[in-house]
Amino acid sequence: MKSLVRSLLCILVVFSFTITGCQNPSSDSPDPNDPGTPGSGTPGSGIPGGGTPASGTPVLSNGSVNDLLTWMGTTATISFHANTGGTYYYCVQYDSISAPSVDSIKAHRYVQAYGTGSCTVGINTVNVTGLNSTSKYIAYFVLETDNGVSAILPINNISPISKFESWTVLKNDSLPFGGYSLQSVVCFDGKFYVSSSIDEKIASSSDGITWTLITSPFSGGTRIEYGNGRLVAVSSEYDFTKNAVVVLVKYSLDSGSTWRTSDTSAIKNDSPKCIKFIDDKFFLMVDDEISYSTDASTWTPVSTNIGQPIYDIAYGDGTLIAVSYTIPNCTAYSTDDGVTWTKHNELYEGIGGDVSINCIAYGKGTFIFAGDNGIDGYSKDRGATWHYDSGGYTEVFGLPITALSMIYTGGTDGFFVATANFSRIAYSADGMKWRRLSLTGLSYSMDYIVDVATNGNRFVVVTNRGELAYTQ
């Protein structure tokens, strides 16, 4: 019998299979800050008295996270080595919760995900599901055979968000922008575009790392957007004949090689604040007016009657919501794709003061807004009622931060990303509990991270000092 065991241990054939894990059906999964129920076992000490396992004792080793299948999603692929066949059990907990006992692992108590399956000699692979895209976890595995139960094998650093926390900064001397302040970054069909707020600089990149200048249609600062096969550039200039600032819009059907002029005669005279492509339409915000277009050639302006400049809009659940200053009216909504707008006087009742709401995004059935002095809030009923936090970002960042842009990554397992001054980025699974990320490596710690975009595999942010950063 002993010789047979030794022979089995020498087998070099590696078997690999995938078992889909189970998300804990209980709705009472603990909060990451909840210490949970401490188990009696300690990882690596499953053998009474410690020491070397006796011959025939099951042993698990070489645990690793092979792949976070969707790095902004809810799945991770984990592998481990087993010295013998048997039945394995595992559970996945938030990394702040005490390690479980063997009995707790098998009973999957107080866990985020769990599973069991047949184990072979060699490398085994498990596909773990049911994770939260912005949380960090530890998986605990045990192997049970007729000869007993193995020591607990902990597998650390399970974090679907981990790639988001690793950034590379491109200094302005390594970019073709000439060190000018950057104003916007967008991504469409996997391609990134950035624009300058001071000079006529527009560039494109297929990977967010290597950038190529595009001939700009304007001699001044430019905002850009992409949609319906068109790259749209927006700027302004002073018209002495009208004694006013006028809006300039041009669009390209060949990614910036040539440009066509839009008819902007109906648009209000003022500087444009933002342009967004939403639900097959372009929306251009000038003062309290929002103009829409499907082709960027002609525009239809509509007044929101807010009385303050519109800074941003977002779409969700059949509703467009526009945000601006809180005095006298800070928002408007549209349920007919922007054809008509209705102002809302009390969406942010209680905020008070001359506070700018700079950005808004929609995801997971929730509108999330943020702005000056740490203000942020949310609505789960299409803007009918709002909940606000007078210091949400202040709590996250430790100082009165000003949010400058916000996006939702998309899908049911996406997350919110907000950029701010002081070189700060925050991210959140639900838009209410945020995690802080300081972008190190920038030339100036006080930089404004003015915009963010993603192609689903990489994030790119741009700063007011002409620098750029991207995720790995």
CSV table of C-alpha atoms in Angstrom, one decimal:
chain,number,residue,atom,x,y,z
A,1,MET,CA,0.0,0.0,0.0
A,2,LYS,CA,2.8,2.4,0.9
A,3,SER,CA,4.6,1.8,-2.4
A,4,LEU,CA,1.3,2.5,-4.2
A,5,VAL,CA,1.0,5.8,-2.4
A,6,ARG,CA,4.6,6.7,-3.3
A,7,SER,CA,3.9,5.9,-6.9
A,8,LEU,CA,0.9,8.1,-7.0
A,9,LEU,CA,2.9,11.0,-5.6
A,10,CYS,CA,5.4,10.7,-8.5
A,11,ILE,CA,2.8,11.0,-11.2
A,12,LEU,CA,3.5,14.1,-13.3
A,13,VAL,CA,0.4,14.2,-15.3
A,14,VAL,CA,-1.6,17.4,-14.4
A,15,PHE,CA,-5.3,17.4,-14.5
A,16,SER,CA,-7.2,20.6,-14.8
A,17,PHE,CA,-11.0,21.2,-14.6
A,18,THR,CA,-13.3,24.1,-13.8
A,19,ILE,CA,-16.0,24.0,-11.2
A,20,THR,CA,-18.3,27.0,-11.0
A,21,GLY,CA,-18.6,28.3,-7.4
A,22,CYS,CA,-21.8,29.4,-5.8
A,23,GLN,CA,-22.7,32.8,-4.5
A,24,ASN,CA,-24.0,32.6,-1.0
A,25,PRO,CA,-27.8,32.7,-1.3
A,26,SER,CA,-28.1,34.4,2.1
A,27,SER,CA,-28.9,38.1,1.9
A,28,ASP,CA,-27.0,38.6,5.2
A,29,SER,CA,-23.4,38.6,3.8
A,30,PRO,CA,-21.3,40.5,6.3
A,31,ASP,CA,-20.0,44.0,5.6
A,32,PRO,CA,-16.3,44.2,4.8
A,33,ASN,CA,-15.7,46.1,8.0
A,34,ASP,CA,-17.6,43.5,10.1
A,35,PRO,CA,-15.1,41.2,11.8
A,36,GLY,CA,-17.5,38.3,11.3
A,37,THR,CA,-17.5,35.1,13.4
A,38,PRO,CA,-13.9,34.1,14.1
A,39,GLY,CA,-13.1,30.5,13.4
A,40,SER,CA,-11.1,28.2,15.5
A,41,GLY,CA,-8.7,27.3,12.8
A,42,THR,CA,-5.7,29.2,11.5
A,43,PRO,CA,-4.5,28.9,7.9
A,44,GLY,CA,-1.6,26.5,7.6
A,45,SER,CA,-2.1,24.9,11.0
A,46,GLY,CA,-4.7,22.3,10.3
A,47,ILE,CA,-2.5,19.5,11.7
A,48,PRO,CA,-2.9,19.2,15.5
A,49,GLY,CA,0.3,20.3,17.1
A,50,GLY,CA,1.8,21.5,13.8
A,51,GLY,CA,4.8,19.8,12.2
A,52,THR,CA,5.1,17.7,9.0
A,53,PRO,CA,2.0,15.9,7.8
A,54,ALA,CA,2.0,12.1,8.3
A,55,SER,CA,2.3,9.9,5.2
A,56,GLY,CA,-1.1,9.8,3.4
A,57,THR,CA,-2.3,13.0,4.9
A,58,PRO,CA,-3.9,15.3,2.3
A,59,VAL,CA,-2.0,18.4,1.5
A,60,LEU,CA,-2.9,21.5,-0.5
A,61,SER,CA,-0.3,24.0,-1.7
A,62,ASN,CA,0.7,26.5,-4.4
A,63,GLY,CA,-2.6,28.4,-4.3
A,64,SER,CA,-2.8,31.3,-6.8
A,65,VAL,CA,-5.2,33.7,-8.5
A,66,ASN,CA,-4.6,32.9,-12.2
A,67,ASP,CA,-7.0,35.3,-13.8
A,68,LEU,CA,-9.6,37.9,-12.8
A,69,LEU,CA,-11.8,37.1,-15.7
A,70,THR,CA,-13.5,40.5,-15.9
A,71,TRP,CA,-11.2,42.8,-14.0
A,72,MET,CA,-14.1,45.1,-13.3
A,73,GLY,CA,-16.4,42.2,-12.8
A,74,THR,CA,-17.3,39.5,-10.3
A,75,THR,CA,-15.4,36.4,-11.2
A,76,ALA,CA,-11.9,35.1,-10.4
A,77,THR,CA,-10.1,31.9,-11.5
A,78,ILE,CA,-8.2,30.2,-8.7
A,79,SER,CA,-5.8,27.2,-8.8
A,80,PHE,CA,-4.2,25.0,-6.1
A,81,HIS,CA,-2.1,21.8,-6.0
A,82,ALA,CA,-3.3,18.7,-4.3
A,83,ASN,CA,-1.1,15.7,-3.3
A,84,THR,CA,-4.0,13.2,-3.6
A,85,GLY,CA,-7.5,12.9,-4.8
A,86,GLY,CA,-10.5,13.7,-2.6
A,87,THR,CA,-13.2,16.3,-2.0
A,88,TYR,CA,-12.2,19.9,-1.7
A,89,TYR,CA,-14.3,22.7,0.0
A,90,TYR,CA,-13.7,26.4,-0.2
A,91,CYS,CA,-15.2,29.7,0.9
A,92,VAL,CA,-14.4,33.3,0.0
A,93,GLN,CA,-14.5,36.0,2.6
A,94,TYR,CA,-13.7,39.7,2.7
A,95,ASP,CA,-10.1,40.1,3.5
A,96,SER,CA,-10.9,42.0,6.8
A,97,ILE,CA,-12.8,39.1,8.3
A,98,SER,CA,-11.1,36.5,10.6
A,99,ALA,CA,-10.0,33.2,9.1
A,100,PRO,CA,-12.6,30.5,9.3
A,101,SER,CA,-12.3,27.0,10.8
A,102,VAL,CA,-12.6,23.8,8.7
A,103,ASP,CA,-16.2,23.4,9.9
A,104,SER,CA,-17.0,26.9,8.8
A,105,ILE,CA,-15.5,26.4,5.4
A,106,LYS,CA,-17.5,23.2,4.9
A,107,ALA,CA,-20.7,24.9,6.2
A,108,HIS,CA,-20.0,28.1,4.2
A,109,ARG,CA,-21.0,30.4,7.1
A,110,TYR,CA,-20.5,34.2,6.8
A,111,VAL,CA,-19.0,34.0,3.3
A,112,GLN,CA,-19.4,35.8,0.0
A,113,ALA,CA,-18.9,32.7,-2.2
A,114,TYR,CA,-18.3,29.0,-1.7
A,115,GLY,CA,-18.1,25.6,-3.4
A,116,THR,CA,-17.0,22.0,-3.4
A,117,GLY,CA,-15.9,19.4,-5.9
A,118,SER,CA,-13.8,16.4,-6.6
A,119,CYS,CA,-10.1,16.9,-6.5
A,120,THR,CA,-7.3,15.1,-8.5
A,121,VAL,CA,-3.6,14.8,-8.0
A,122,GLY,CA,-1.8,17.9,-9.3
A,123,ILE,CA,-3.2,21.3,-10.3
A,124,ASN,CA,-6.9,22.0,-9.9
A,125,THR,CA,-8.8,25.1,-11.1
A,126,VAL,CA,-11.9,26.6,-9.6
A,127,ASN,CA,-14.0,29.4,-11.2
A,128,VAL,CA,-15.3,31.6,-8.3
A,129,THR,CA,-18.3,33.8,-8.9
A,130,GLY,CA,-20.5,36.1,-6.8
A,131,LEU,CA,-17.7,38.6,-6.0
A,132,ASN,CA,-18.1,42.4,-5.7
A,133,SER,CA,-16.1,44.3,-8.2
A,134,THR,CA,-14.6,46.8,-5.8
A,135,SER,CA,-14.0,44.5,-2.8
A,136,LYS,CA,-10.9,42.4,-1.7
A,137,TYR,CA,-11.1,38.8,-0.7
A,138,ILE,CA,-9.2,35.8,0.7
A,139,ALA,CA,-10.2,32.2,-0.4
A,140,TYR,CA,-9.8,29.3,2.1
A,141,PHE,CA,-9.5,25.7,0.8
A,142,VAL,CA,-9.4,22.4,2.5
A,143,LEU,CA,-9.1,18.8,1.2
A,144,GLU,CA,-10.9,15.9,2.7
A,145,THR,CA,-10.0,12.2,2.1
A,146,ASP,CA,-10.3,8.9,3.9
A,147,ASN,CA,-7.0,9.8,5.6
A,148,GLY,CA,-8.3,13.0,7.1
A,149,VAL,CA,-8.6,16.7,6.4
A,150,SER,CA,-5.7,18.9,5.1
A,151,ALA,CA,-4.6,22.1,6.7
A,152,ILE,CA,-6.4,25.2,5.5
A,153,LEU,CA,-4.9,26.8,2.4
A,154,PRO,CA,-5.4,30.6,2.2
A,155,ILE,CA,-5.2,32.3,-1.2
A,156,ASN,CA,-4.8,36.0,-0.9
A,157,ASN,CA,-5.1,39.1,-3.1
A,158,ILE,CA,-8.4,38.2,-4.8
A,159,SER,CA,-9.5,41.5,-6.0
A,160,PRO,CA,-11.4,42.1,-9.3
A,161,ILE,CA,-10.5,45.8,-9.0
A,162,SER,CA,-6.8,45.2,-8.5
A,163,LYS,CA,-5.8,46.3,-12.0
A,164,PHE,CA,-7.6,49.6,-11.5
A,165,GLU,CA,-5.3,50.4,-8.6
A,166,SER,CA,-2.1,50.2,-10.7
A,167,TRP,CA,-1.4,53.2,-12.8
A,168,THR,CA,1.4,54.4,-15.1
A,169,VAL,CA,1.9,58.2,-15.6
A,170,LEU,CA,3.0,59.6,-18.9
A,171,LYS,CA,4.7,63.0,-18.4
A,172,ASN,CA,4.0,65.8,-20.7
A,173,ASP,CA,7.4,65.7,-22.2
A,174,SER,CA,6.7,62.2,-23.5
A,175,LEU,CA,3.4,63.1,-25.0
A,176,PRO,CA,2.7,64.9,-28.3
A,177,PHE,CA,0.5,67.5,-26.6
A,178,GLY,CA,3.3,69.9,-25.9
A,179,GLY,CA,2.5,70.2,-22.2
A,180,TYR,CA,-0.7,72.0,-22.7
A,181,SER,CA,-3.6,71.5,-20.3
A,182,LEU,CA,-5.8,68.6,-21.2
A,183,GLN,CA,-9.6,69.0,-21.1
A,184,SER,CA,-11.3,65.8,-22.1
A,185,VAL,CA,-10.8,62.1,-22.9
A,186,VAL,CA,-13.4,59.8,-24.6
A,187,CYS,CA,-13.4,56.3,-25.9
A,188,PHE,CA,-15.4,54.8,-28.6
A,189,ASP,CA,-15.1,51.4,-30.3
A,190,GLY,CA,-11.9,50.8,-28.3
A,191,LYS,CA,-10.1,53.9,-29.4
A,192,PHE,CA,-9.2,56.8,-27.1
A,193,TYR,CA,-9.3,60.5,-28.0
A,194,VAL,CA,-7.9,63.4,-25.9
A,195,SER,CA,-8.1,67.2,-26.4
A,196,SER,CA,-6.4,70.3,-25.0
A,197,SER,CA,-8.1,73.2,-23.2
A,198,ILE,CA,-5.6,75.8,-24.3
A,199,ASP,CA,-4.2,75.0,-27.7
A,200,GLU,CA,-5.4,73.2,-30.8
A,201,LYS,CA,-4.3,69.7,-29.6
A,202,ILE,CA,-6.2,66.5,-30.3
A,203,ALA,CA,-4.7,63.0,-30.3
A,204,SER,CA,-5.9,59.5,-30.6
A,205,SER,CA,-4.6,56.1,-29.3
A,206,SER,CA,-5.7,52.5,-29.8
A,207,ASP,CA,-4.2,51.4,-26.4
A,208,GLY,CA,-4.1,54.6,-24.2
A,209,ILE,CA,-0.2,54.5,-24.2
A,210,THR,CA,1.0,55.5,-27.7
A,211,TRP,CA,-0.6,58.7,-29.0
A,212,THR,CA,-0.8,60.3,-32.4
A,213,LEU,CA,-1.7,64.0,-33.0
A,214,ILE,CA,-4.8,64.7,-35.1
A,215,THR,CA,-5.2,68.0,-37.0
A,216,SER,CA,-7.5,70.1,-34.9
A,217,PRO,CA,-10.2,72.2,-36.6
A,218,PHE,CA,-9.7,75.0,-34.1
A,219,SER,CA,-6.9,77.3,-32.9
A,220,GLY,CA,-8.1,77.3,-29.3
A,221,GLY,CA,-9.2,74.9,-26.5
A,222,THR,CA,-11.4,72.0,-27.7
A,223,ARG,CA,-13.8,69.5,-26.1
A,224,ILE,CA,-14.4,66.3,-28.0
A,225,GLU,CA,-17.0,63.5,-28.2
A,226,TYR,CA,-17.5,60.5,-30.4
A,227,GLY,CA,-20.7,58.8,-31.6
A,228,ASN,CA,-22.6,57.6,-34.7
A,229,GLY,CA,-19.3,57.3,-36.6
A,230,ARG,CA,-18.4,61.0,-35.9
A,231,LEU,CA,-15.6,62.6,-34.0
A,232,VAL,CA,-17.1,65.9,-32.8
A,233,ALA,CA,-15.0,68.9,-31.7
A,234,VAL,CA,-16.5,71.9,-29.8
A,235,SER,CA,-14.8,75.2,-29.1
A,236,SER,CA,-15.7,78.9,-28.9
A,237,GLU,CA,-14.4,82.3,-30.0
A,238,TYR,CA,-15.3,86.0,-29.6
A,239,ASP,CA,-17.3,87.3,-32.5
A,240,PHE,CA,-16.8,91.1,-32.7
A,241,THR,CA,-19.7,91.5,-35.0
A,242,LYS,CA,-22.0,90.0,-32.5
A,243,ASN,CA,-20.1,91.4,-29.5
A,244,ALA,CA,-20.4,87.9,-27.9
A,245,VAL,CA,-18.8,84.5,-27.4
A,246,VAL,CA,-20.1,82.1,-30.0
A,247,VAL,CA,-20.0,78.3,-30.1
A,248,LEU,CA,-18.0,76.5,-32.8
A,249,VAL,CA,-18.7,72.9,-33.7
A,250,LYS,CA,-17.0,70.7,-36.3
A,251,TYR,CA,-17.2,67.0,-37.0
A,252,SER,CA,-15.2,64.4,-38.8
A,253,LEU,CA,-16.3,61.1,-40.5
A,254,ASP,CA,-12.7,59.9,-40.8
A,255,SER,CA,-11.4,60.1,-37.2
A,256,GLY,CA,-10.0,63.6,-37.6
A,257,SER,CA,-8.3,63.5,-41.1
A,258,THR,CA,-10.9,66.0,-42.4
A,259,TRP,CA,-13.5,68.2,-40.7
A,260,ARG,CA,-16.9,69.5,-41.6
A,261,THR,CA,-18.5,72.6,-40.1
A,262,SER,CA,-21.8,72.3,-38.2
A,263,ASP,CA,-24.6,74.9,-38.3
A,264,THR,CA,-24.6,76.4,-34.8
A,265,SER,CA,-26.6,79.5,-35.7
A,266,ALA,CA,-29.5,78.4,-33.4
A,267,ILE,CA,-27.3,77.8,-30.4
A,268,LYS,CA,-27.0,80.3,-27.6
A,269,ASN,CA,-24.0,82.7,-27.6
A,270,ASP,CA,-21.8,81.5,-24.7
A,271,SER,CA,-18.9,79.1,-24.0
A,272,PRO,CA,-19.9,75.4,-24.2
A,273,LYS,CA,-19.5,73.6,-20.9
A,274,CYS,CA,-19.9,70.0,-22.0
A,275,ILE,CA,-20.8,67.6,-24.9
A,276,LYS,CA,-22.1,64.1,-24.4
A,277,PHE,CA,-23.2,61.3,-26.7
A,278,ILE,CA,-26.1,59.5,-25.1
A,279,ASP,CA,-28.6,57.0,-26.6
A,280,ASP,CA,-27.7,57.8,-30.2
A,281,LYS,CA,-27.8,61.6,-29.7
A,282,PHE,CA,-25.2,64.3,-29.1
A,283,PHE,CA,-26.1,66.8,-26.3
A,284,LEU,CA,-24.3,70.1,-26.2
A,285,MET,CA,-24.5,72.2,-23.0
A,286,VAL,CA,-24.3,76.0,-23.4
A,287,ASP,CA,-25.4,78.1,-20.4
A,288,ASP,CA,-28.8,76.7,-19.3
A,289,GLU,CA,-29.6,75.5,-22.8
A,290,ILE,CA,-29.1,71.9,-24.1
A,291,SER,CA,-28.9,71.4,-27.9
A,292,TYR,CA,-29.3,68.0,-29.4
A,293,SER,CA,-28.3,66.4,-32.7
A,294,THR,CA,-28.1,62.9,-34.2
A,295,ASP,CA,-25.5,63.8,-36.9
A,296,ALA,CA,-23.6,66.8,-35.3
A,297,SER,CA,-24.4,68.8,-38.5
A,298,THR,CA,-27.5,70.6,-37.3
A,299,TRP,CA,-28.6,71.3,-33.8
A,300,THR,CA,-31.9,71.9,-32.0
A,301,PRO,CA,-31.6,74.0,-28.8
A,302,VAL,CA,-33.9,73.5,-25.9
A,303,SER,CA,-34.0,75.7,-22.8
A,304,THR,CA,-34.0,74.0,-19.4
A,305,ASN,CA,-35.1,77.2,-17.6
A,306,ILE,CA,-32.6,76.4,-14.8
A,307,GLY,CA,-31.0,79.8,-15.0
A,308,GLN,CA,-27.5,78.5,-14.4
A,309,PRO,CA,-24.9,76.8,-16.7
A,310,ILE,CA,-25.5,73.1,-17.2
A,311,TYR,CA,-22.3,71.1,-16.3
A,312,ASP,CA,-23.2,67.5,-17.0
A,313,ILE,CA,-26.1,65.1,-18.0
A,314,ALA,CA,-26.7,61.4,-17.5
A,315,TYR,CA,-29.3,59.0,-18.8
A,316,GLY,CA,-30.9,56.0,-17.1
A,317,ASP,CA,-34.3,54.3,-16.9
A,318,GLY,CA,-35.8,56.4,-19.6
A,319,THR,CA,-34.8,59.7,-18.0
A,320,LEU,CA,-32.1,62.3,-18.8
A,321,ILE,CA,-31.0,64.4,-15.8
A,322,ALA,CA,-28.9,67.6,-16.1
A,323,VAL,CA,-27.0,69.2,-13.2
A,324,SER,CA,-25.8,72.7,-12.4
A,325,TYR,CA,-25.5,75.1,-9.5
A,326,THR,CA,-27.8,74.7,-6.6
A,327,ILE,CA,-29.2,78.2,-6.7
A,328,PRO,CA,-31.9,78.9,-7.6
A,329,ASN,CA,-32.6,75.6,-9.4
A,330,CYS,CA,-29.9,73.0,-9.9
A,331,THR,CA,-31.3,70.4,-12.2
A,332,ALA,CA,-33.7,69.5,-14.9
A,333,TYR,CA,-35.0,66.2,-16.3
A,334,SER,CA,-36.3,65.0,-19.6
A,335,THR,CA,-38.3,61.8,-20.4
A,336,ASP,CA,-38.5,62.3,-24.2
A,337,ASP,CA,-34.8,62.0,-25.1
A,338,GLY,CA,-34.0,65.7,-24.5
A,339,VAL,CA,-36.8,67.2,-26.7
A,340,THR,CA,-38.3,69.0,-23.6
A,341,TRP,CA,-37.0,69.6,-20.2
A,342,THR,CA,-38.6,70.3,-16.8
A,343,LYS,CA,-36.7,72.0,-14.0
A,344,HIS,CA,-36.8,70.6,-10.6
A,345,ASN,CA,-36.5,73.0,-7.7
A,346,GLU,CA,-35.9,70.7,-4.7
A,347,LEU,CA,-33.8,67.8,-5.9
A,348,TYR,CA,-30.9,68.8,-3.6
A,349,GLU,CA,-33.0,70.5,-0.9
A,350,GLY,CA,-30.8,71.0,2.2
A,351,ILE,CA,-27.4,71.4,0.4
A,352,GLY,CA,-27.6,75.2,0.4
A,353,GLY,CA,-24.9,77.6,-0.6
A,354,ASP,CA,-23.5,78.4,-3.9
A,355,VAL,CA,-22.3,74.9,-4.6
A,356,SER,CA,-21.6,73.6,-8.1
A,357,ILE,CA,-22.8,70.1,-9.0
A,358,ASN,CA,-20.1,69.2,-11.6
A,359,CYS,CA,-20.9,65.6,-12.7
A,360,ILE,CA,-23.5,62.9,-12.7
A,361,ALA,CA,-23.6,59.3,-13.8
A,362,TYR,CA,-26.2,56.4,-13.8
A,363,GLY,CA,-25.6,52.8,-13.0
A,364,LYS,CA,-27.4,49.9,-11.1
A,365,GLY,CA,-30.7,51.8,-11.1
A,366,THR,CA,-29.1,54.8,-9.4
A,367,PHE,CA,-28.2,58.4,-10.4
A,368,ILE,CA,-25.1,59.6,-8.6
A,369,PHE,CA,-24.0,63.2,-8.5
A,370,ALA,CA,-20.9,65.0,-7.1
A,371,GLY,CA,-19.4,68.5,-7.0
A,372,ASP,CA,-17.7,71.1,-4.9
A,373,ASN,CA,-16.7,70.8,-1.2
A,374,GLY,CA,-17.2,67.1,-0.9
A,375,ILE,CA,-20.9,67.2,-2.0
A,376,ASP,CA,-22.3,64.0,-3.4
A,377,GLY,CA,-25.7,62.2,-3.4
A,378,TYR,CA,-27.9,59.8,-5.2
A,379,SER,CA,-31.5,59.1,-6.4
A,380,LYS,CA,-33.0,55.6,-7.0
A,381,ASP,CA,-36.3,56.9,-8.4
A,382,ARG,CA,-35.2,58.8,-11.5
A,383,GLY,CA,-34.7,62.0,-9.6
A,384,ALA,CA,-38.1,62.2,-7.8
A,385,THR,CA,-36.3,62.1,-4.4
A,386,TRP,CA,-32.6,62.6,-3.6
A,387,HIS,CA,-30.3,61.8,-0.8
A,388,TYR,CA,-27.2,63.8,-0.3
A,389,ASP,CA,-24.0,63.8,1.8
A,390,SER,CA,-22.5,67.1,2.7
A,391,GLY,CA,-19.1,65.5,3.1
A,392,GLY,CA,-19.0,62.2,1.3
A,393,TYR,CA,-15.8,62.9,-0.5
A,394,THR,CA,-14.3,64.7,2.4
A,395,GLU,CA,-14.7,61.4,4.4
A,396,VAL,CA,-13.1,59.5,1.6
A,397,PHE,CA,-10.2,61.8,0.8
A,398,GLY,CA,-9.7,63.5,4.2
A,399,LEU,CA,-10.1,67.0,2.7
A,400,PRO,CA,-12.9,69.0,1.0
A,401,ILE,CA,-12.4,67.5,-2.5
A,402,THR,CA,-14.0,68.8,-5.7
A,403,ALA,CA,-15.3,66.1,-8.0
A,404,LEU,CA,-14.7,67.0,-11.7
A,405,SER,CA,-15.9,64.0,-13.7
A,406,MET,CA,-17.7,60.7,-13.2
A,407,ILE,CA,-18.5,57.6,-15.3
A,408,TYR,CA,-20.1,54.3,-14.7
A,409,THR,CA,-18.3,51.4,-16.3
A,410,GLY,CA,-21.4,49.6,-17.5
A,411,GLY,CA,-23.3,46.3,-16.9
A,412,THR,CA,-24.6,44.8,-13.7
A,413,ASP,CA,-21.1,44.2,-12.3
A,414,GLY,CA,-19.7,47.7,-13.1
A,415,PHE,CA,-18.6,50.5,-10.8
A,416,PHE,CA,-18.5,54.2,-10.6
A,417,VAL,CA,-15.3,56.2,-11.0
A,418,ALA,CA,-15.0,59.9,-10.1
A,419,THR,CA,-12.0,62.2,-10.6
A,420,ALA,CA,-11.1,65.3,-8.6
A,421,ASN,CA,-8.6,67.9,-7.7
A,422,PHE,CA,-5.5,67.1,-5.5
A,423,SER,CA,-4.7,64.2,-8.0
A,424,ARG,CA,-7.4,62.1,-6.6
A,425,ILE,CA,-9.6,59.3,-7.9
A,426,ALA,CA,-12.4,57.5,-6.1
A,427,TYR,CA,-14.4,54.4,-7.1
A,428,SER,CA,-17.5,52.8,-5.7
A,429,ALA,CA,-19.6,49.7,-6.4
A,430,ASP,CA,-22.8,51.5,-5.5
A,431,GLY,CA,-22.0,55.2,-5.6
A,432,MET,CA,-22.5,55.6,-1.8
A,433,LYS,CA,-19.5,53.9,-0.3
A,434,TRP,CA,-16.3,55.1,-2.0
A,435,ARG,CA,-12.7,54.0,-1.9
A,436,ARG,CA,-9.8,56.5,-2.3
A,437,LEU,CA,-7.1,56.2,-4.8
A,438,SER,CA,-4.2,58.7,-4.9
A,439,LEU,CA,-2.6,58.9,-8.4
A,440,THR,CA,1.1,59.0,-7.6
A,441,GLY,CA,3.8,59.9,-10.1
A,442,LEU,CA,2.3,63.1,-11.4
A,443,SER,CA,4.6,66.2,-11.5
A,444,TYR,CA,2.3,68.1,-9.3
A,445,SER,CA,0.3,66.8,-6.3
A,446,MET,CA,-2.3,69.5,-6.7
A,447,ASP,CA,-3.2,68.5,-10.2
A,448,TYR,CA,-6.8,68.4,-11.3
A,449,ILE,CA,-7.7,65.1,-12.9
A,450,VAL,CA,-10.3,66.6,-15.2
A,451,ASP,CA,-11.7,63.5,-17.1
A,452,VAL,CA,-11.7,59.7,-17.3
A,453,ALA,CA,-12.6,57.2,-19.9
A,454,THR,CA,-12.4,53.4,-20.3
A,455,ASN,CA,-12.5,50.9,-23.2
A,456,GLY,CA,-13.5,48.1,-20.8
A,457,ASN,CA,-9.9,46.8,-20.3
A,458,ARG,CA,-8.1,50.0,-19.5
A,459,PHE,CA,-8.8,53.4,-17.9
A,460,VAL,CA,-7.2,56.7,-19.0
A,461,VAL,CA,-7.3,60.0,-17.1
A,462,VAL,CA,-6.0,63.4,-18.1
A,463,THR,CA,-4.9,66.4,-16.0
A,464,ASN,CA,-5.0,70.1,-16.2
A,465,ARG,CA,-1.2,70.2,-16.6
A,466,GLY,CA,-1.0,68.1,-19.7
A,467,GLU,CA,-0.2,64.7,-18.2
A,468,LEU,CA,-2.0,61.4,-18.7
A,469,ALA,CA,-2.2,58.2,-16.7
A,470,TYR,CA,-3.5,54.7,-17.7
A,471,THR,CA,-4.2,51.4,-15.9
A,472,GLN,CA,-2.2,48.3,-16.6
